[in-house]
XYZ file of C-alpha atoms in Angstrom:
97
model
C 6.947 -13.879 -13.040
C 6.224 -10.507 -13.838
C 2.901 -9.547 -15.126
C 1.954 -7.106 -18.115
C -0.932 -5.659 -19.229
C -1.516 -6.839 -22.706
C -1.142 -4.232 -25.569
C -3.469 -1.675 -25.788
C -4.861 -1.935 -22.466
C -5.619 1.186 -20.676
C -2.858 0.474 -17.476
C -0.105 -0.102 -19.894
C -1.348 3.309 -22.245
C -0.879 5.022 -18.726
C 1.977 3.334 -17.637
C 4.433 4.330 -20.629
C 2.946 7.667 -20.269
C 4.388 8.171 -16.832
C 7.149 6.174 -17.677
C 7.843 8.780 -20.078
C 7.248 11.465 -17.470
C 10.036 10.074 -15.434
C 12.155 9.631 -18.094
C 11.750 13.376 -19.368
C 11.879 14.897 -15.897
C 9.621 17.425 -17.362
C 7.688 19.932 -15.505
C 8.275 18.609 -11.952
C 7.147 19.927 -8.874
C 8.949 18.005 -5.872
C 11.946 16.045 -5.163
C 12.960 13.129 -3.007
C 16.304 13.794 -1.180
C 18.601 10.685 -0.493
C 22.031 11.404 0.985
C 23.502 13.134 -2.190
C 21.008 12.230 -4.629
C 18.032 14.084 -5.710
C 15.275 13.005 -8.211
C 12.720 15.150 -9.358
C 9.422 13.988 -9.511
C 5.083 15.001 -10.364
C 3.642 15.185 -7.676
C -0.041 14.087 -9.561
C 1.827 10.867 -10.702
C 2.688 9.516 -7.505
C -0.676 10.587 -5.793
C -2.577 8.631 -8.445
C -0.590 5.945 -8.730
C 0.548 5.612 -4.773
C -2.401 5.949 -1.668
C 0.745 6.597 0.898
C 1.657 9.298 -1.443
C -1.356 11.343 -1.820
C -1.732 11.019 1.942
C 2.066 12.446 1.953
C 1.338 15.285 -0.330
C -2.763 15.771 0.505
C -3.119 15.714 4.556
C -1.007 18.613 5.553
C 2.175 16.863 6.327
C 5.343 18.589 6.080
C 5.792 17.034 2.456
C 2.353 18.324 1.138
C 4.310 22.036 2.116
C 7.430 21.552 1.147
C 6.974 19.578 -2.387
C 10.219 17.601 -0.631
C 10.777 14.455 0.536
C 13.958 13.451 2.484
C 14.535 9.873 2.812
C 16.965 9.302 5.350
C 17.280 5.251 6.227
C 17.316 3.724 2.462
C 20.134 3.709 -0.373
C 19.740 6.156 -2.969
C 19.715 2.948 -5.312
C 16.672 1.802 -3.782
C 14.382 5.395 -3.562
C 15.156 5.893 -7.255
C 14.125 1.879 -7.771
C 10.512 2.235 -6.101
C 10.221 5.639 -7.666
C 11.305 3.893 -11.126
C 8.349 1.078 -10.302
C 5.957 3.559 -9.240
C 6.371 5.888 -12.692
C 6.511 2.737 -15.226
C 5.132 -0.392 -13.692
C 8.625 -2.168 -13.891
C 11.344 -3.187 -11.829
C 14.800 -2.118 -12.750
C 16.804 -4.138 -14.001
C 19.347 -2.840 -12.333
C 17.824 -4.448 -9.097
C 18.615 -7.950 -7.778
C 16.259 -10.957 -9.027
């Protein structure tokens, strides 16, 4: 079972926000890099919503310089799935049950 915020509650306000954001692709400022696949993302969104994030993008690691991440041992499918979950608080449904 999945669980959702009821209407109105201040998680789901911010989650269709974001999900919007990723939706729009609007005024990004990084990108993940998987094989031939690139998705642009905000860097604020992922820091707030992610602690392994902000440590990516905040401690001085080569991502926090770069504004790129380059995923190297995971499908494209599968980046662009967790970055999907991460933006709107859902799971694809393009993903297996």
């Amino acid at each position: 079972m999945v669980y959702s915020p009821p209407v109105g509650h201040p998680s789901r306000q911010i989650d269709e926000t974001t999900a919007a954001m990723w939706h729009e692709r609007r005024f990004t400022d990084a990108s993940f890099i998987c094989g031939s696949s690139e998705f642009l993302v905000h860097r604020a969104v992922l820091c707030v919503k992610s602690r392994v994030f902000l440590s990516m993008f905040e401690l001085g690691m080569r991502e926090s310089g770069e504004c790129k991440v380059v995923i190297e041992d995971a499908p494209p499918d599968v980046v662009e799935a967790v970055l999907y979950h991460t933006y709107t608080g859902l799971v694809s449904s393009s993903c297996d049950p």
